[in-house]
Amino acid sequence: MSSAAIIGAGSVGSTIASFLIWGGAYEEIIMVDVNKERCQGEVMDLQDAGFLTDTQVRMGDFKDASSASIVIITAGAKQRKGETREALLKRNVRILSSIAKSILPVSKETLVLLVANPVDILTQIFQEISGIPRERVFGSGTFLDTMRLRTELAQRYNVAATHIHTYIVGMHGDLQIPLWGVGNVGSVPVEEFFRLTEKDKKAIGAAARDKAYKIINAKGSTYYGIGACVAKLSAGFTQNRHQIYQLSAWHPKYGCYLSWPAVVSKKGIQDIVPVALTVEEKAVVDKAAATIKFGVKNALNPQMSKL
């Protein structure tokens, strides 16, 4: 039976589950959360939507997750008032360490998708503390940022977002950069098709990068966009589509996890797409890689590197 185990039944986890039900991607969806009452409530609510695709939804535990087709981890600590990013990261490391200990050993076919932020750093940390092969552990990375970039272009120039092929690479957050030079629309370079000026590119890139802040200021959190992205990502892997997705994956050239285009299959990350960078793009990616490495090293004590 194909199944997705979602660890964390909050707004993001539950929204991901609803998109998975709508798409009929799995026969069964298992919700796992330390807050049993909240989790049971979400399960009952989601079960009422299961008739759309005959998807079974139930509450489970970490043992159930260990044999799922894919484990989607949304659980993570929220930043407290006055708390430093370093302190928040270390709290999230403790959460991930607890999750890893609880689900191990996992099936040899089980994939793990991280959603909690800072996603590039936490994805690498989870891989290191769990020991699950790198190709089977990945994060949502800049997938949503890339979709926001394509949507921004679509809205400005009246071209369907699904026909705009360009990516944002680096690190989800401030150290991300659009790859204008390699993008295309109907085989025509993005810059040429839309006649983009440097001013246009800066404005569009900033709009994609900063949209989350605007949403959070208006309603407190974001979950529809990331829910749709994670549902599409997870199905791309487990349904063996061999498609190219923008996500956080191990990049051997940089020696760390990095948001980058990759070919996916039911075995995990199949290939990293070789992308030519400009001098400016390389500078941002280099800084992103250094930041991710520092974050991982700073958060993990040597004795925590293995369970």
Coordinates of C-alpha atoms in Angstrom, one line a residue:
M1 CA 0.0 0.0 0.0
S2 CA 1.4 3.4 -0.9
S3 CA 1.4 5.7 2.1
A4 CA 2.5 9.1 3.2
A5 CA 3.2 9.8 6.9
I6 CA 3.0 13.4 7.9
I7 CA 4.8 14.3 11.1
G8 CA 3.2 17.5 12.4
A9 CA -0.6 18.0 12.2
G10 CA -0.5 21.8 12.3
S11 CA -1.7 24.1 9.6
V12 CA 1.1 23.1 7.1
G13 CA 0.9 19.4 7.8
S14 CA -2.9 19.3 7.5
T15 CA -2.9 21.4 4.3
I16 CA -0.3 19.0 2.7
A17 CA -2.6 16.1 3.6
S18 CA -5.6 17.8 2.0
F19 CA -3.7 18.4 -1.2
L20 CA -2.5 14.8 -1.2
I21 CA -6.1 13.6 -0.8
W22 CA -7.3 15.8 -3.6
G23 CA -4.6 14.5 -5.9
G24 CA -5.2 10.8 -4.9
A25 CA -1.4 10.4 -4.7
Y26 CA -1.5 7.7 -1.9
E27 CA -3.8 5.0 -0.8
E28 CA -3.3 6.0 2.8
I29 CA -2.2 9.1 4.7
I30 CA -1.0 8.8 8.3
M31 CA -0.9 11.8 10.6
V32 CA 1.5 11.8 13.5
D33 CA 1.7 14.5 16.2
V34 CA 2.6 14.8 19.9
N35 CA -0.7 16.7 20.4
K36 CA -3.0 13.7 20.1
E37 CA -6.2 15.6 20.5
R38 CA -5.4 18.1 17.7
C39 CA -4.1 15.3 15.5
Q40 CA -7.3 13.3 16.0
G41 CA -9.4 16.3 15.1
E42 CA -7.5 16.9 11.9
V43 CA -7.8 13.3 11.0
M44 CA -11.5 13.2 11.4
D45 CA -11.8 16.4 9.4
L46 CA -9.6 15.1 6.6
Q47 CA -11.5 11.8 6.5
D48 CA -14.5 13.7 5.5
A49 CA -12.7 14.6 2.3
G50 CA -11.3 11.1 1.6
F51 CA -14.3 10.2 -0.6
L52 CA -12.9 12.4 -3.3
T53 CA -10.2 9.8 -4.2
D54 CA -11.0 6.9 -1.9
T55 CA -8.0 7.9 0.3
Q56 CA -7.8 6.4 3.8
V57 CA -6.7 8.8 6.5
R58 CA -5.8 7.8 10.0
M59 CA -3.8 8.8 13.1
G60 CA -0.6 6.8 13.6
D61 CA 2.7 6.7 15.4
F62 CA 6.4 6.9 14.6
K63 CA 6.5 3.1 14.0
D64 CA 3.9 3.5 11.3
A65 CA 5.9 6.3 9.7
S66 CA 9.0 4.1 9.5
S67 CA 7.4 1.9 6.8
A68 CA 5.6 4.6 4.8
S69 CA 6.5 5.3 1.2
I70 CA 7.5 8.8 2.3
V71 CA 7.8 10.7 5.6
I72 CA 7.0 14.4 5.4
I73 CA 8.4 16.3 8.4
T74 CA 6.7 19.6 9.1
A75 CA 7.2 19.6 12.9
G76 CA 9.5 22.3 14.2
A77 CA 9.8 24.9 16.9
K78 CA 8.6 28.5 16.2
Q79 CA 10.8 31.4 17.1
R80 CA 10.1 32.9 20.5
K81 CA 10.1 36.6 21.2
G82 CA 13.7 37.7 21.6
E83 CA 15.1 34.3 20.7
T84 CA 18.2 34.2 18.4
R85 CA 18.2 32.1 15.2
E86 CA 21.0 30.0 16.7
A87 CA 18.9 29.1 19.8
L88 CA 15.9 28.3 17.5
L89 CA 18.1 26.1 15.3
K90 CA 19.4 24.1 18.3
R91 CA 15.8 23.6 19.5
N92 CA 14.8 22.3 16.1
V93 CA 17.9 20.0 16.1
R94 CA 16.6 18.4 19.4
I95 CA 13.1 17.9 17.8
L96 CA 14.6 16.3 14.6
S97 CA 16.9 14.1 16.7
S98 CA 13.9 12.9 18.6
I99 CA 12.0 12.2 15.4
A100 CA 14.9 10.4 13.9
K101 CA 15.3 8.2 16.9
S102 CA 11.6 7.4 16.9
I103 CA 11.3 6.4 13.3
L104 CA 14.5 4.5 12.9
P105 CA 15.1 2.0 11.4
V106 CA 13.1 2.9 8.3
S107 CA 12.3 0.8 5.3
K108 CA 14.9 0.7 2.6
E109 CA 12.5 2.3 0.2
T110 CA 11.2 5.1 2.6
L111 CA 12.0 8.6 1.5
V112 CA 12.1 11.6 3.9
L113 CA 11.0 15.2 2.9
L114 CA 11.8 18.1 5.3
V115 CA 9.6 21.2 5.3
A116 CA 10.5 22.9 8.6
N117 CA 12.8 26.0 8.4
P118 CA 15.6 26.8 7.9
V119 CA 14.9 23.9 5.5
D120 CA 18.3 23.6 3.8
I121 CA 20.2 23.4 7.1
L122 CA 17.7 21.2 8.8
T123 CA 17.6 18.8 5.9
Q124 CA 21.3 18.2 6.2
I125 CA 21.1 17.9 9.9
F126 CA 18.4 15.3 9.7
Q127 CA 20.4 13.3 7.2
E128 CA 23.5 13.4 9.4
I129 CA 21.8 12.4 12.6
S130 CA 19.6 9.7 11.0
G131 CA 22.2 8.2 8.7
I132 CA 19.6 7.6 6.0
P133 CA 21.3 7.8 2.5
R134 CA 21.6 11.3 1.1
E135 CA 19.6 10.5 -2.0
R136 CA 16.6 9.5 0.1
V137 CA 16.6 12.7 2.3
F138 CA 15.7 16.0 0.8
G139 CA 13.9 19.3 1.6
S140 CA 11.3 21.6 0.0
G141 CA 14.1 24.1 -0.5
T142 CA 13.3 26.9 -2.9
F143 CA 10.5 25.1 -4.7
L144 CA 7.9 27.5 -3.5
D145 CA 10.1 30.5 -4.2
T146 CA 10.6 29.2 -7.7
M147 CA 6.8 28.9 -8.2
R148 CA 6.3 32.4 -6.8
L149 CA 8.9 33.7 -9.4
R150 CA 7.0 32.0 -12.2
T151 CA 3.7 33.2 -10.9
E152 CA 5.0 36.8 -10.7
L153 CA 6.1 36.6 -14.3
A154 CA 2.9 35.0 -15.4
Q155 CA 0.8 37.8 -13.7
R156 CA 2.9 40.6 -15.1
Y157 CA 3.2 39.3 -18.7
N158 CA 0.0 37.2 -19.1
V159 CA 1.8 33.8 -19.9
A160 CA 0.8 30.6 -18.1
A161 CA 3.2 29.9 -15.2
T162 CA 3.4 26.2 -16.2
H163 CA 5.1 27.3 -19.4
I164 CA 7.7 29.5 -17.7
H165 CA 10.8 27.4 -16.9
T166 CA 13.2 29.2 -14.6
Y167 CA 14.6 28.5 -11.1
I168 CA 15.7 30.0 -7.9
V169 CA 18.8 28.4 -6.3
G170 CA 20.9 28.8 -3.2
M171 CA 19.4 28.8 0.2
H172 CA 15.7 29.3 1.0
G173 CA 15.5 32.8 2.4
D174 CA 17.7 35.8 1.9
L175 CA 20.5 33.9 0.2
Q176 CA 18.6 32.8 -2.9
I177 CA 18.9 34.0 -6.5
P178 CA 16.9 33.6 -9.7
L179 CA 18.7 32.0 -12.6
W180 CA 17.6 34.4 -15.4
G181 CA 20.2 33.2 -17.9
V182 CA 19.1 29.6 -18.0
G183 CA 15.3 30.1 -17.9
N184 CA 13.1 29.9 -21.0
V185 CA 9.6 30.3 -22.2
G186 CA 8.7 28.1 -25.2
S187 CA 12.5 27.7 -25.8
V188 CA 13.1 31.4 -25.9
P189 CA 15.3 32.8 -23.1
V190 CA 13.2 34.3 -20.3
E191 CA 15.1 37.7 -20.4
E192 CA 14.5 37.9 -24.2
F193 CA 10.9 36.7 -24.2
F194 CA 9.8 39.2 -21.5
R195 CA 12.3 41.9 -22.5
L196 CA 13.5 42.2 -18.9
T197 CA 15.6 45.1 -17.7
E198 CA 17.9 44.8 -14.7
K199 CA 15.3 46.9 -12.8
D200 CA 12.6 44.4 -13.8
K201 CA 14.7 41.4 -12.7
K202 CA 15.5 42.9 -9.3
A203 CA 11.8 43.8 -8.7
I204 CA 10.5 40.4 -9.7
G205 CA 13.1 38.5 -7.7
A206 CA 12.4 40.6 -4.6
A207 CA 8.7 40.1 -5.0
A208 CA 9.2 36.3 -5.1
R209 CA 11.6 36.4 -2.1
D210 CA 9.5 38.7 0.1
K211 CA 6.0 37.4 -0.6
A212 CA 6.0 35.2 2.5
Y213 CA 6.6 38.2 4.7
K214 CA 3.6 39.9 3.3
I215 CA 1.4 36.9 3.8
I216 CA 2.6 36.4 7.4
N217 CA 2.0 40.1 8.2
A218 CA -1.5 39.8 6.8
K219 CA -2.7 36.4 8.2
G220 CA 0.0 35.1 10.5
S221 CA 1.3 32.2 8.5
T222 CA 1.6 30.5 5.1
Y223 CA 0.4 27.0 4.3
Y224 CA -1.5 26.8 1.0
G225 CA 1.5 27.4 -1.3
I226 CA 3.9 25.2 0.6
G227 CA 1.1 22.6 1.0
A228 CA 0.7 22.4 -2.8
C229 CA 4.4 22.3 -3.5
V230 CA 5.1 19.5 -1.0
A231 CA 2.2 17.5 -2.3
K232 CA 3.5 17.8 -5.9
L233 CA 7.1 17.0 -4.8
S234 CA 6.2 13.9 -2.8
A235 CA 4.1 12.5 -5.6
G236 CA 6.9 13.2 -8.1
F237 CA 9.2 10.9 -6.1
T238 CA 6.9 8.1 -5.1
Q239 CA 5.2 7.9 -8.5
N240 CA 8.6 7.6 -10.1
R241 CA 8.0 10.5 -12.5
H242 CA 11.6 11.3 -13.3
Q243 CA 10.7 15.0 -13.4
I244 CA 13.0 17.9 -12.5
Y245 CA 12.1 19.7 -9.3
Q246 CA 13.7 22.6 -7.4
L247 CA 14.4 21.3 -3.9
S248 CA 17.0 21.0 -1.2
A249 CA 19.4 18.2 -2.1
W250 CA 22.9 17.1 -1.5
H251 CA 25.2 18.8 -3.9
P252 CA 28.6 17.1 -4.2
K253 CA 30.3 20.1 -5.7
Y254 CA 29.5 22.3 -2.7
G255 CA 29.7 19.5 -0.1
C256 CA 26.4 20.3 1.5
Y257 CA 22.6 20.4 1.0
L258 CA 21.6 23.2 -1.3
S259 CA 18.4 24.4 -3.1
W260 CA 19.0 23.2 -6.6
P261 CA 17.2 21.6 -9.6
A262 CA 17.3 17.8 -9.5
V263 CA 15.8 14.8 -11.3
V264 CA 13.7 12.7 -8.9
S265 CA 12.5 9.1 -8.9
K266 CA 11.1 6.6 -6.4
K267 CA 14.6 5.9 -5.3
G268 CA 15.1 9.6 -4.3
I269 CA 17.4 12.1 -5.9
Q270 CA 18.5 10.6 -9.2
D271 CA 20.7 13.4 -10.5
I272 CA 21.7 17.0 -9.8
V273 CA 21.1 19.2 -12.9
P274 CA 24.3 20.9 -14.0
V275 CA 23.6 24.6 -14.2
A276 CA 26.0 27.3 -15.5
L277 CA 26.1 30.3 -13.1
T278 CA 27.1 33.9 -13.8
V279 CA 29.7 35.5 -11.6
E280 CA 27.0 37.2 -9.5
E281 CA 25.0 34.0 -9.2
K282 CA 28.0 32.0 -8.1
A283 CA 28.9 34.5 -5.4
V284 CA 25.4 34.2 -3.9
V285 CA 25.5 30.4 -4.1
D286 CA 28.9 30.2 -2.6
K287 CA 27.8 32.3 0.3
A288 CA 24.6 30.2 0.7
A289 CA 26.7 27.0 0.8
A290 CA 29.1 28.5 3.4
T291 CA 26.1 29.6 5.5
I292 CA 24.5 26.2 5.4
K293 CA 27.8 24.4 6.3
F294 CA 28.3 26.8 9.2
G295 CA 24.8 26.4 10.4
V296 CA 25.0 22.6 10.4
K297 CA 28.4 22.6 12.1
N298 CA 27.3 25.1 14.7
A299 CA 24.1 23.2 15.5
L300 CA 25.5 19.7 15.7
N301 CA 27.8 18.7 18.5
P302 CA 30.3 15.9 17.5
Q303 CA 28.5 13.4 19.7
M304 CA 25.2 14.1 18.0
S305 CA 26.5 13.4 14.5
K306 CA 25.4 9.7 14.8
L307 CA 22.6 8.2 16.8

